PDB file of C-alpha atoms in Angstrom:
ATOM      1  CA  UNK A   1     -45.847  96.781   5.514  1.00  0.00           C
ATOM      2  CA  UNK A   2     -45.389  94.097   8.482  1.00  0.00           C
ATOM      3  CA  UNK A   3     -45.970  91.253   6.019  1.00  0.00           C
ATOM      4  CA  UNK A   4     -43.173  93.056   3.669  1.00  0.00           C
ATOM      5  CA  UNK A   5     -40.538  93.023   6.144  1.00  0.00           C
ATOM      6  CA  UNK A   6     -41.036  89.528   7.313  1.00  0.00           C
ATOM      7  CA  UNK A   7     -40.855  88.620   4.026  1.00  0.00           C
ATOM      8  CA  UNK A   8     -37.230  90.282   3.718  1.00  0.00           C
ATOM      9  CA  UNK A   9     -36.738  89.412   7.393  1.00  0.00           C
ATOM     10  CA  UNK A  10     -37.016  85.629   6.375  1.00  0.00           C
ATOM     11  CA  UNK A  11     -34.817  85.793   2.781  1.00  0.00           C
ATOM     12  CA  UNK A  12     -32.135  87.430   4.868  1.00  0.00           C
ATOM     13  CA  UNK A  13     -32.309  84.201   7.493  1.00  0.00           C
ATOM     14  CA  UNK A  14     -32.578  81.962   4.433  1.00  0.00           C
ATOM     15  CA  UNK A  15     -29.310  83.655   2.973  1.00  0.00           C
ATOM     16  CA  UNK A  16     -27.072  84.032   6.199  1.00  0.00           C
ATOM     17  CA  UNK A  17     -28.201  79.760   6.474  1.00  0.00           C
ATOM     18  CA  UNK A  18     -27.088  79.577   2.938  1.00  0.00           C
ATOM     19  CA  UNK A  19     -23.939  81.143   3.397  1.00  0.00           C
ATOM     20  CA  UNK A  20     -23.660  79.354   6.618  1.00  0.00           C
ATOM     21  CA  UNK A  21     -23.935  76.078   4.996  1.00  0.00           C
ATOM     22  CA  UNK A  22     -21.612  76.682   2.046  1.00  0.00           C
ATOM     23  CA  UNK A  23     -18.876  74.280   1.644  1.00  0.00           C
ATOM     24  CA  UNK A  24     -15.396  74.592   0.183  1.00  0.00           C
ATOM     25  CA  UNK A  25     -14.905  70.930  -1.998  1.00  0.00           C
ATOM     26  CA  UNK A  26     -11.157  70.061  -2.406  1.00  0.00           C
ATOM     27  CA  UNK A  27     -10.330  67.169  -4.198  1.00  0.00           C
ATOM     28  CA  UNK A  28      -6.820  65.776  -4.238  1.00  0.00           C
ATOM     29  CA  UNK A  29      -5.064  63.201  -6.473  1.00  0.00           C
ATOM     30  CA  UNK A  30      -2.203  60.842  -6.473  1.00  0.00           C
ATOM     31  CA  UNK A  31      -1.621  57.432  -7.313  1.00  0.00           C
ATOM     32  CA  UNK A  32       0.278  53.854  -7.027  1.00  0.00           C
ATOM     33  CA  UNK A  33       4.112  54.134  -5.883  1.00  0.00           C
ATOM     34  CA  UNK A  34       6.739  54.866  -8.166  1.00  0.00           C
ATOM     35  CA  UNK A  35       9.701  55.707  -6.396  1.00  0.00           C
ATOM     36  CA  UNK A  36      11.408  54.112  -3.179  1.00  0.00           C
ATOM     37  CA  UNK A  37       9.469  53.513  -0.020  1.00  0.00           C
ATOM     38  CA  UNK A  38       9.182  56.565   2.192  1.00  0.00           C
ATOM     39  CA  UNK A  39       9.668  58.539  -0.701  1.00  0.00           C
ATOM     40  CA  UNK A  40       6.402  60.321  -2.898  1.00  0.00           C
ATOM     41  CA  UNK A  41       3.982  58.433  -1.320  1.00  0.00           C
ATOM     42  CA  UNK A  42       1.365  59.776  -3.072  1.00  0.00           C
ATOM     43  CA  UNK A  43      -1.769  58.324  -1.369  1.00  0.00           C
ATOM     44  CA  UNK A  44      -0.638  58.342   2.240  1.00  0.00           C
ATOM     45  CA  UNK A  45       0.569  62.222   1.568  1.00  0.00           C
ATOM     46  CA  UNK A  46      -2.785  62.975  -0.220  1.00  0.00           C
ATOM     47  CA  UNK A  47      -5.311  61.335   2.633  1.00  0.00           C
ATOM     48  CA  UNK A  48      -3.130  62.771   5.687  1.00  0.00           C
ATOM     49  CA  UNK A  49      -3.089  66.628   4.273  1.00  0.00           C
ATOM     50  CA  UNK A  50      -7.234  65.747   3.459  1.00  0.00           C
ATOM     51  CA  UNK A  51      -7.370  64.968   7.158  1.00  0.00           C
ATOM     52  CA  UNK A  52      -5.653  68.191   7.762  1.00  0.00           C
ATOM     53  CA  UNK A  53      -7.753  70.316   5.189  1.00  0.00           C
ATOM     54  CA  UNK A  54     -11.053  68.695   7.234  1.00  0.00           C
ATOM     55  CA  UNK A  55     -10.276  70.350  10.310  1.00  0.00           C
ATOM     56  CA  UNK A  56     -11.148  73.685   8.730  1.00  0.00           C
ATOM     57  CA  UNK A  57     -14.780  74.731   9.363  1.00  0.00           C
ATOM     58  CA  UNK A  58     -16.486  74.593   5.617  1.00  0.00           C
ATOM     59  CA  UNK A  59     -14.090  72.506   4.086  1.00  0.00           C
ATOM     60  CA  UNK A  60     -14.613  69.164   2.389  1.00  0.00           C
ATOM     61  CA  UNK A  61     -11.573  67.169   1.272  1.00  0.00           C
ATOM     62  CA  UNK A  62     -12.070  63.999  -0.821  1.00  0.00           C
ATOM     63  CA  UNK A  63      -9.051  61.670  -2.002  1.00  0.00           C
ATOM     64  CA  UNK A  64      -9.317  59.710  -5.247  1.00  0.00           C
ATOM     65  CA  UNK A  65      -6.272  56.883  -6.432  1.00  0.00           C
ATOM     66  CA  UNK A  66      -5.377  58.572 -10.325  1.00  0.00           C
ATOM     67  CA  UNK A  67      -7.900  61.167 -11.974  1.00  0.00           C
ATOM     68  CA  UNK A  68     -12.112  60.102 -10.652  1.00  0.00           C
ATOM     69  CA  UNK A  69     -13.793  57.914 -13.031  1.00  0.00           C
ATOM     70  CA  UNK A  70     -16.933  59.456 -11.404  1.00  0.00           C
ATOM     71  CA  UNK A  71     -18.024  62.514 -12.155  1.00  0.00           C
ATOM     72  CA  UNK A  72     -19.848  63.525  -9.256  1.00  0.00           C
ATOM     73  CA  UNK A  73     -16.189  64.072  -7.872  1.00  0.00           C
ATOM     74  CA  UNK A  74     -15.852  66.744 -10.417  1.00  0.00           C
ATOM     75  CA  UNK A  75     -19.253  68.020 -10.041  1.00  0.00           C
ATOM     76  CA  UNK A  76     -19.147  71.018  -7.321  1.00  0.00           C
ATOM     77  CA  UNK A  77     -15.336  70.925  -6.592  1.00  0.00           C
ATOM     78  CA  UNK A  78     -13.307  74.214  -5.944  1.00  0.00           C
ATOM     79  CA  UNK A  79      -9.798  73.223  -6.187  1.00  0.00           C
ATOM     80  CA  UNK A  80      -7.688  70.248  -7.032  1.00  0.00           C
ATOM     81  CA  UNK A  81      -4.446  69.608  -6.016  1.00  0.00           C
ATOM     82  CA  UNK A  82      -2.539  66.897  -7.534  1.00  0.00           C
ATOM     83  CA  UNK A  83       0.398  65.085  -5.454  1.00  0.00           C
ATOM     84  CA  UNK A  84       1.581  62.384  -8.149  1.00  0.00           C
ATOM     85  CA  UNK A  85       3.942  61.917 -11.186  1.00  0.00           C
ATOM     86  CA  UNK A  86       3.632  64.847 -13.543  1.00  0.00           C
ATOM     87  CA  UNK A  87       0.309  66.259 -13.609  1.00  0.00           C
ATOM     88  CA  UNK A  88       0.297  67.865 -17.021  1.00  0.00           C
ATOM     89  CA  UNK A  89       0.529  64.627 -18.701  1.00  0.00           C
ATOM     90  CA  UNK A  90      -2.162  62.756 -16.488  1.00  0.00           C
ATOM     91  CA  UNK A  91      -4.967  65.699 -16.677  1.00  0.00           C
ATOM     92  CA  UNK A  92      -3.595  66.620 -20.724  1.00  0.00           C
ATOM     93  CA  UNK A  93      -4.034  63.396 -22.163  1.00  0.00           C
ATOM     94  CA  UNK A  94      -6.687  62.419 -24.450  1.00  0.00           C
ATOM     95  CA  UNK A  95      -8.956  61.130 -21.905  1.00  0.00           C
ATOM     96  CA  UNK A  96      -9.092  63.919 -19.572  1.00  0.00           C
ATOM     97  CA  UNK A  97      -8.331  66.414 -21.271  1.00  0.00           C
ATOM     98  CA  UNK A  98     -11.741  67.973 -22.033  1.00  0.00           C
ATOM     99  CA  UNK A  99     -12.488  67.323 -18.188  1.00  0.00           C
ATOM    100  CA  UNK A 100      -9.576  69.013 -16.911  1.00  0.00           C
ATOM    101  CA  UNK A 101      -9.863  72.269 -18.852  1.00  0.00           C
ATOM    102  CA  UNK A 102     -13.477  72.683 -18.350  1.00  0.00           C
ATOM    103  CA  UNK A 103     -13.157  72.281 -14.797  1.00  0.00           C
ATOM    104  CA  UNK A 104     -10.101  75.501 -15.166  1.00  0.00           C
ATOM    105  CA  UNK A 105     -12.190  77.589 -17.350  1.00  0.00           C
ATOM    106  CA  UNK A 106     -14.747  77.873 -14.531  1.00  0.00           C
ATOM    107  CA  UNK A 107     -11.910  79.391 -12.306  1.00  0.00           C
ATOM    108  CA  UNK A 108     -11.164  76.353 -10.210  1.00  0.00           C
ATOM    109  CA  UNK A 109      -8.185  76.228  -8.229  1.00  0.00           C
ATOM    110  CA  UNK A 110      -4.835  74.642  -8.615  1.00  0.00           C
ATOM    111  CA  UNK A 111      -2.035  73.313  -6.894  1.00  0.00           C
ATOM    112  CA  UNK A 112       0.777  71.144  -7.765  1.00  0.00           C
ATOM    113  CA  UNK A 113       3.066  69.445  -5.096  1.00  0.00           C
ATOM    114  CA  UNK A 114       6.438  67.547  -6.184  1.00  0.00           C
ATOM    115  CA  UNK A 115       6.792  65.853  -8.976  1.00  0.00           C
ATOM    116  CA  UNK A 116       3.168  67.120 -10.168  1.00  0.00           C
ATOM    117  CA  UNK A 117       5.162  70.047 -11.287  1.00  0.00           C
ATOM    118  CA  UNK A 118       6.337  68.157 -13.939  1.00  0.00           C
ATOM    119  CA  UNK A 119       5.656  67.835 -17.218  1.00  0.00           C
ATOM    120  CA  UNK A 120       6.940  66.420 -20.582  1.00  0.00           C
ATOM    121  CA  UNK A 121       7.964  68.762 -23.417  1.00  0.00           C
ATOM    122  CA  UNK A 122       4.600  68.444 -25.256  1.00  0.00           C
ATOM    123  CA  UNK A 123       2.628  69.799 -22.417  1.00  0.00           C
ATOM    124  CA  UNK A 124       5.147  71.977 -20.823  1.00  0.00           C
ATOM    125  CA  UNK A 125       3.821  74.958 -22.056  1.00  0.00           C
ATOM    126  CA  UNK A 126       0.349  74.530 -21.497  1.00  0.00           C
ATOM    127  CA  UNK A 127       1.201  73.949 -18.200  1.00  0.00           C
ATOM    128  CA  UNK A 128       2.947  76.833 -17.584  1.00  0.00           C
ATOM    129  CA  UNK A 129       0.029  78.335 -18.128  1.00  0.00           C
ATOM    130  CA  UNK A 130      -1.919  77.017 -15.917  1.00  0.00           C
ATOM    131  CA  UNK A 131       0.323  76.538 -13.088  1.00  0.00           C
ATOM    132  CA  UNK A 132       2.966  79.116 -13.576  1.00  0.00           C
ATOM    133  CA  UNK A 133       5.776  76.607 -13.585  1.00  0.00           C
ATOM    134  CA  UNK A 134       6.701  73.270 -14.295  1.00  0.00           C
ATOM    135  CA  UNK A 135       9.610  70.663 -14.641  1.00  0.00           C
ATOM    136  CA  UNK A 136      11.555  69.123 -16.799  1.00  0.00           C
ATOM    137  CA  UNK A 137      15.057  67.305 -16.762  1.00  0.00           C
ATOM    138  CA  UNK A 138      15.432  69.044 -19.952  1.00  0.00           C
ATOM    139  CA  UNK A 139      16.270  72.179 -18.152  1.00  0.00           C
ATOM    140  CA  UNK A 140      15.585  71.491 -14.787  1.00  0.00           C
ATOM    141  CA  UNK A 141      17.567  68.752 -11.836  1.00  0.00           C
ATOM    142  CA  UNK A 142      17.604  67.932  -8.436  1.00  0.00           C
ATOM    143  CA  UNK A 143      19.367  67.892  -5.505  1.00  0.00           C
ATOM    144  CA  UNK A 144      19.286  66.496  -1.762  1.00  0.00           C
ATOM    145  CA  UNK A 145      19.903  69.161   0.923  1.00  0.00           C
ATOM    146  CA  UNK A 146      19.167  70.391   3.993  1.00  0.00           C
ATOM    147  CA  UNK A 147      18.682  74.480   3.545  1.00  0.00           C
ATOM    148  CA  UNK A 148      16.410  77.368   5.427  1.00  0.00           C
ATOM    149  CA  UNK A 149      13.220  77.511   3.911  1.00  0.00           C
ATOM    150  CA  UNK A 150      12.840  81.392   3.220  1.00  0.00           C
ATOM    151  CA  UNK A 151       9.806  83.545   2.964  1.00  0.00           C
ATOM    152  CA  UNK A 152      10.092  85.525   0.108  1.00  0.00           C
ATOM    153  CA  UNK A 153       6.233  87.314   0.649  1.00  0.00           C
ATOM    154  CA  UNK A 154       5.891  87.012   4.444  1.00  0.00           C
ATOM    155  CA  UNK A 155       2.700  88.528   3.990  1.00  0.00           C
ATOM    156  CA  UNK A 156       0.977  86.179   1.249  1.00  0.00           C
ATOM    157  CA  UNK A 157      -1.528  84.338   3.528  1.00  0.00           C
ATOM    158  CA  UNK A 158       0.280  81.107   2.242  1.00  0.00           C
ATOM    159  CA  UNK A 159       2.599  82.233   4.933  1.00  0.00           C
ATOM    160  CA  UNK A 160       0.118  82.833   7.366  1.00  0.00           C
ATOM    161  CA  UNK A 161       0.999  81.095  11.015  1.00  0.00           C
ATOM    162  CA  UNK A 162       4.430  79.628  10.376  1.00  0.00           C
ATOM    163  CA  UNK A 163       8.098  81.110  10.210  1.00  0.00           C
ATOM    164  CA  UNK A 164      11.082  80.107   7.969  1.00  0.00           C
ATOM    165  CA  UNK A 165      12.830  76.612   9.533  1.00  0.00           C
ATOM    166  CA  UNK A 166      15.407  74.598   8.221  1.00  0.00           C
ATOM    167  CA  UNK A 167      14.471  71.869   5.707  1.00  0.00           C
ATOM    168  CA  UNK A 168      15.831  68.579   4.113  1.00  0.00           C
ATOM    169  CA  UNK A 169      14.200  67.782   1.001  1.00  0.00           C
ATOM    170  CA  UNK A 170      14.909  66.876  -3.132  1.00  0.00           C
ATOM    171  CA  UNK A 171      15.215  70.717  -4.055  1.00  0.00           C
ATOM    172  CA  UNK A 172      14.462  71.339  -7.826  1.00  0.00           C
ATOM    173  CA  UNK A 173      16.711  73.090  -9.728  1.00  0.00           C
ATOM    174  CA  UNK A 174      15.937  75.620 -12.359  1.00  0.00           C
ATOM    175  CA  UNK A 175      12.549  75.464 -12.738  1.00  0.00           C
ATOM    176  CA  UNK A 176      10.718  77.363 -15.604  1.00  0.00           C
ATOM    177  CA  UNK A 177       8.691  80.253 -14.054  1.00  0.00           C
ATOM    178  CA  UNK A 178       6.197  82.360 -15.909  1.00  0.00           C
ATOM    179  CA  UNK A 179       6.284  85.706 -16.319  1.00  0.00           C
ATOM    180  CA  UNK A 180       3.156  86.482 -14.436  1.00  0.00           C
ATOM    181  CA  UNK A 181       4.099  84.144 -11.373  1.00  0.00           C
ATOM    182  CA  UNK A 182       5.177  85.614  -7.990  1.00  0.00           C
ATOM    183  CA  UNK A 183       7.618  83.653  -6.134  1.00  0.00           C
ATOM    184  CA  UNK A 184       6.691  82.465  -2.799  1.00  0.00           C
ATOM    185  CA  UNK A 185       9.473  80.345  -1.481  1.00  0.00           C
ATOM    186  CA  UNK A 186      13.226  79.822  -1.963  1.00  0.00           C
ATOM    187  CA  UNK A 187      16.545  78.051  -0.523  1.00  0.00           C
ATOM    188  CA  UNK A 188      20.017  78.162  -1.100  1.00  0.00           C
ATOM    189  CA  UNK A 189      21.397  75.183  -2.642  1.00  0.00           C
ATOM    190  CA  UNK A 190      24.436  74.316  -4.942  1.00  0.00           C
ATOM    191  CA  UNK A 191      25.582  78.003  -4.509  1.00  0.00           C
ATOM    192  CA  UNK A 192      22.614  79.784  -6.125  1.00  0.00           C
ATOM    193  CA  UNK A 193      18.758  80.873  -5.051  1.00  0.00           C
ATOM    194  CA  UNK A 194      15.826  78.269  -6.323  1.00  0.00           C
ATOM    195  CA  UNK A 195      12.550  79.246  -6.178  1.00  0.00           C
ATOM    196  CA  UNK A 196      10.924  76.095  -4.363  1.00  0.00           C
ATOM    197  CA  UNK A 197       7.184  77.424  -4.410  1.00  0.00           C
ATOM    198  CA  UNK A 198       5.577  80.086  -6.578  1.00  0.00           C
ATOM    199  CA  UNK A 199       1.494  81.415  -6.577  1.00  0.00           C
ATOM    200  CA  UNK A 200      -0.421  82.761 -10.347  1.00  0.00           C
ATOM    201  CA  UNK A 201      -3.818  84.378 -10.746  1.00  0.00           C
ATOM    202  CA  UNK A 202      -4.634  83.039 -13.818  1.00  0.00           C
ATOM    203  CA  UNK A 203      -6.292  84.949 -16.380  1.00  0.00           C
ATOM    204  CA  UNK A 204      -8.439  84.628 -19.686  1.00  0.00           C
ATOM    205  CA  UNK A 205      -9.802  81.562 -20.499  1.00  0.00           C
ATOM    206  CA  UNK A 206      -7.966  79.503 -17.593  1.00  0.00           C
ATOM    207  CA  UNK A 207      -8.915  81.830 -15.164  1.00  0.00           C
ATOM    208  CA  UNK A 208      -8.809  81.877 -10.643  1.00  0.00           C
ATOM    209  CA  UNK A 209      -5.506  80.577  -8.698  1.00  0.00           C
ATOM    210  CA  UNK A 210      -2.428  78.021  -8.523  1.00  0.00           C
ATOM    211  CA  UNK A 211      -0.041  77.206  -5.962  1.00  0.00           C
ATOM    212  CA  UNK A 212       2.837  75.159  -6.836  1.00  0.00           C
ATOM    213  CA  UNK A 213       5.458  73.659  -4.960  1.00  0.00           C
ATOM    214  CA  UNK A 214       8.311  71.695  -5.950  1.00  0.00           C
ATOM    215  CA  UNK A 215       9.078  70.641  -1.479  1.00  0.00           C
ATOM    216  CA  UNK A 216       7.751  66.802  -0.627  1.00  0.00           C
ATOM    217  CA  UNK A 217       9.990  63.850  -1.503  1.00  0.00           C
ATOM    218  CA  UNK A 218      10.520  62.954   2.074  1.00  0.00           C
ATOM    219  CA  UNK A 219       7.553  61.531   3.443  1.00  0.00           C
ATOM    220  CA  UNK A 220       8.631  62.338   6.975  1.00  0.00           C
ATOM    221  CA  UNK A 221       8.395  65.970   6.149  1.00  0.00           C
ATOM    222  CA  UNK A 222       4.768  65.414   6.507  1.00  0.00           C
ATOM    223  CA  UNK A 223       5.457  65.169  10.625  1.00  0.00           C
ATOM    224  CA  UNK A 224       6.391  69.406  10.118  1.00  0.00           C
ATOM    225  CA  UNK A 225       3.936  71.676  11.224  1.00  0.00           C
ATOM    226  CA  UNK A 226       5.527  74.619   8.922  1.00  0.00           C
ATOM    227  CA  UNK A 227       5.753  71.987   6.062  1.00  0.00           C
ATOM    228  CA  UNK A 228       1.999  70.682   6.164  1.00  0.00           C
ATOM    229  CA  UNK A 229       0.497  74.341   7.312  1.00  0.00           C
ATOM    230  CA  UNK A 230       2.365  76.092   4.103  1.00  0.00           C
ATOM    231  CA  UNK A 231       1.115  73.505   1.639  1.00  0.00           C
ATOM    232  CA  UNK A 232      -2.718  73.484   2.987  1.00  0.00           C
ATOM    233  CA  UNK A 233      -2.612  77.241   3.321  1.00  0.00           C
ATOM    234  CA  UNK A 234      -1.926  76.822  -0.452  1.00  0.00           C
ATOM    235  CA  UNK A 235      -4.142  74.460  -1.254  1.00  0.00           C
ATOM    236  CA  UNK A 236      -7.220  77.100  -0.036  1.00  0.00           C
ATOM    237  CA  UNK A 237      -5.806  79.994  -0.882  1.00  0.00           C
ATOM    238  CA  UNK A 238      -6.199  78.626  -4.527  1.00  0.00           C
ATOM    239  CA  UNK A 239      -9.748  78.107  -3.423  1.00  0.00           C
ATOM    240  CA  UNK A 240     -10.503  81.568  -2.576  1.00  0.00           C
ATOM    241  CA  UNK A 241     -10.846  80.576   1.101  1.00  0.00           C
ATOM    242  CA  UNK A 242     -10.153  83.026   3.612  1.00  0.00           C
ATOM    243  CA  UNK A 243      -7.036  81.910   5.608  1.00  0.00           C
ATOM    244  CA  UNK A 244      -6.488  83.009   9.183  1.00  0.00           C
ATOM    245  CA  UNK A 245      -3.929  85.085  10.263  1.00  0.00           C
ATOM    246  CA  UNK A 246      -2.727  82.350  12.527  1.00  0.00           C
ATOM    247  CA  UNK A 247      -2.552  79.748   9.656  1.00  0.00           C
ATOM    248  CA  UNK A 248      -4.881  76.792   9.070  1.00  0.00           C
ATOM    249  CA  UNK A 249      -5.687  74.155  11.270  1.00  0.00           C
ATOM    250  CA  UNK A 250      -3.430  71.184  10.093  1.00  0.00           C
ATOM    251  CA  UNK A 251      -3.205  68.068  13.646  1.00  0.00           C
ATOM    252  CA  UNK A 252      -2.256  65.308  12.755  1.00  0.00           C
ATOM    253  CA  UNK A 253      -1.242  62.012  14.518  1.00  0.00           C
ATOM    254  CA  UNK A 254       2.148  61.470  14.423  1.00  0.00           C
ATOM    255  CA  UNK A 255       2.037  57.682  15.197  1.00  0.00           C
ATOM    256  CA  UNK A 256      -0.838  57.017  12.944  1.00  0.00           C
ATOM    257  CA  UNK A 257      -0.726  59.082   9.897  1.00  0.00           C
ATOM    258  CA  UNK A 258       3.292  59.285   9.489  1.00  0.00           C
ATOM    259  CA  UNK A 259       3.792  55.546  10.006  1.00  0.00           C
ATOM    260  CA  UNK A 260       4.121  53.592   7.023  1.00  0.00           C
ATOM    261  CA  UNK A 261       3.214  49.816   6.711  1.00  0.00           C
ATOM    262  CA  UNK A 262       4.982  47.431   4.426  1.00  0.00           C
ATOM    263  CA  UNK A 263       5.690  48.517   1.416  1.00  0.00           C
ATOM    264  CA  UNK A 264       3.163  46.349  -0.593  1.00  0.00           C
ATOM    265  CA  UNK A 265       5.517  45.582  -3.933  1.00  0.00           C
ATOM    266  CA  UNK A 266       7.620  43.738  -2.240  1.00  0.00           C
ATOM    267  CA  UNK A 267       6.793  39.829  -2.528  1.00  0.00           C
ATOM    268  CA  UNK A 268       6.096  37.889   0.778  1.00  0.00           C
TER     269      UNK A 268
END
């Protein structure tokens, strides 16, 4: 009998180290600039809301420049969030296509930031899918404004430890919403409600979470506490992390990881 429960004794230490150990891999994407300086910078957003996603306890948070030509990146990663041009026609074209979906059909999480919501008509409604929402200037435009940032679920962790503010940002317009998706966030602009972030539990083959959220033109919207805590509370609630009630941790260095060097397309 002794030797029986020591046996179970040391499985149960052996599982609590296990479950101790376990870490929650994030792996975020953007790329080269495409738009003016200080505006969807892609990299610099991508490596300053890793170094926010590190200060979580169990959370790993890796950065790669366009989608990882190495698989290992792929290998054991729970969610990807993708801070770029559209992200439906990077991860849907022919070359990583079979990638991408194998990496949803084992439930892995989602979230789109920006212009990542995009997508052209071909993929638009397999994106929809698989994000809830997406954009197009077909249907969809833009428009610079300052508005109040309202909670539409106050009590979605997403909004866990930070209160509606006023915001200046390129607010979509019109996006195309799935049936299935909740809306998250909204403003006011141009006279008439958008929905500026949205969550979907996927189901079927594409199944687990996405988070998407049209907010981050402005790079200095990074230096917001609200604005960087709302988007990494997304980006692990889509990786079935357990969020505090206080919000996730999300310091950052205001000197060193808002300032921006020269930009580097313009000829010396």
């Amino acid at each position: 009998m002794k030797c029986t429960i020591t046996l179970v004794l040391f499985a149960s230490s052996l599982g609590l180290c296990s479950q101790a150990e376990s870490v929650t891999n994030v792996l975020l994407i953007g790329h080269k600039l495409d738009h003016p300086y200080g505006t969807h910078m892609y990299l610099k957003g991508c490596r300053l809301l890793a170094n926010c996603l590190n200060q979580n306890p169990g959370v790993r948070a890796t950065v790669s420049n366009g989608w990882p030509s190495e698989p290992s990146l792929l290998k054991n990663v729970d969610a990807i969030v993708f801070y770029s041009s559209p992200a439906a026609d990077i991860m849907f074209n022919k070359n990583n296509r079979i990638q991408a979906e194998s990496l949803f059909e084992r439930g892995v999480g989602y979230t789109a930031i920006h212009w990542a919501t995009g997508a052209n008509l071909e993929n638009g409604a397999r994106y929809e899918q698989l994000l809830g929402g997406w954009f197009n200037f077909k249907f969809s435009g833009i428009n610079v404004d300052k508005q109040r940032l309202v909670q539409i679920d106050p009590k979605h962790p997403i909004c866990n430890g930070w209160s509606e503010y006023d915001l200046h940002d390129e607010f979509y317009l019109r996006m195309k919403l799935n049936d299935k998706a909740k809306p998250l966030l909204k403003v006011t602009t141009k006279g008439r409600e958008e929905i500026v972030a949205w969550t979907l539990e996927r189901e079927g083959k594409i199944k687990g979470r996405s988070f998407g959220i049209t907010l981050g033109h402005f790079h200095p919207n990074y230096g917001i506490k609200p604005f960087r805590r709302a988007i990494v509370n997304g980006i692990l609630w889509t990786a079935g992390f357990n969020i505090p009630k206080g919000g996730s941790k999300v310091e950052i260095d205001q000197e060193k990881d808002l300032k921006l060097p020269p930009d580097p397309r313009k000829k010396k």
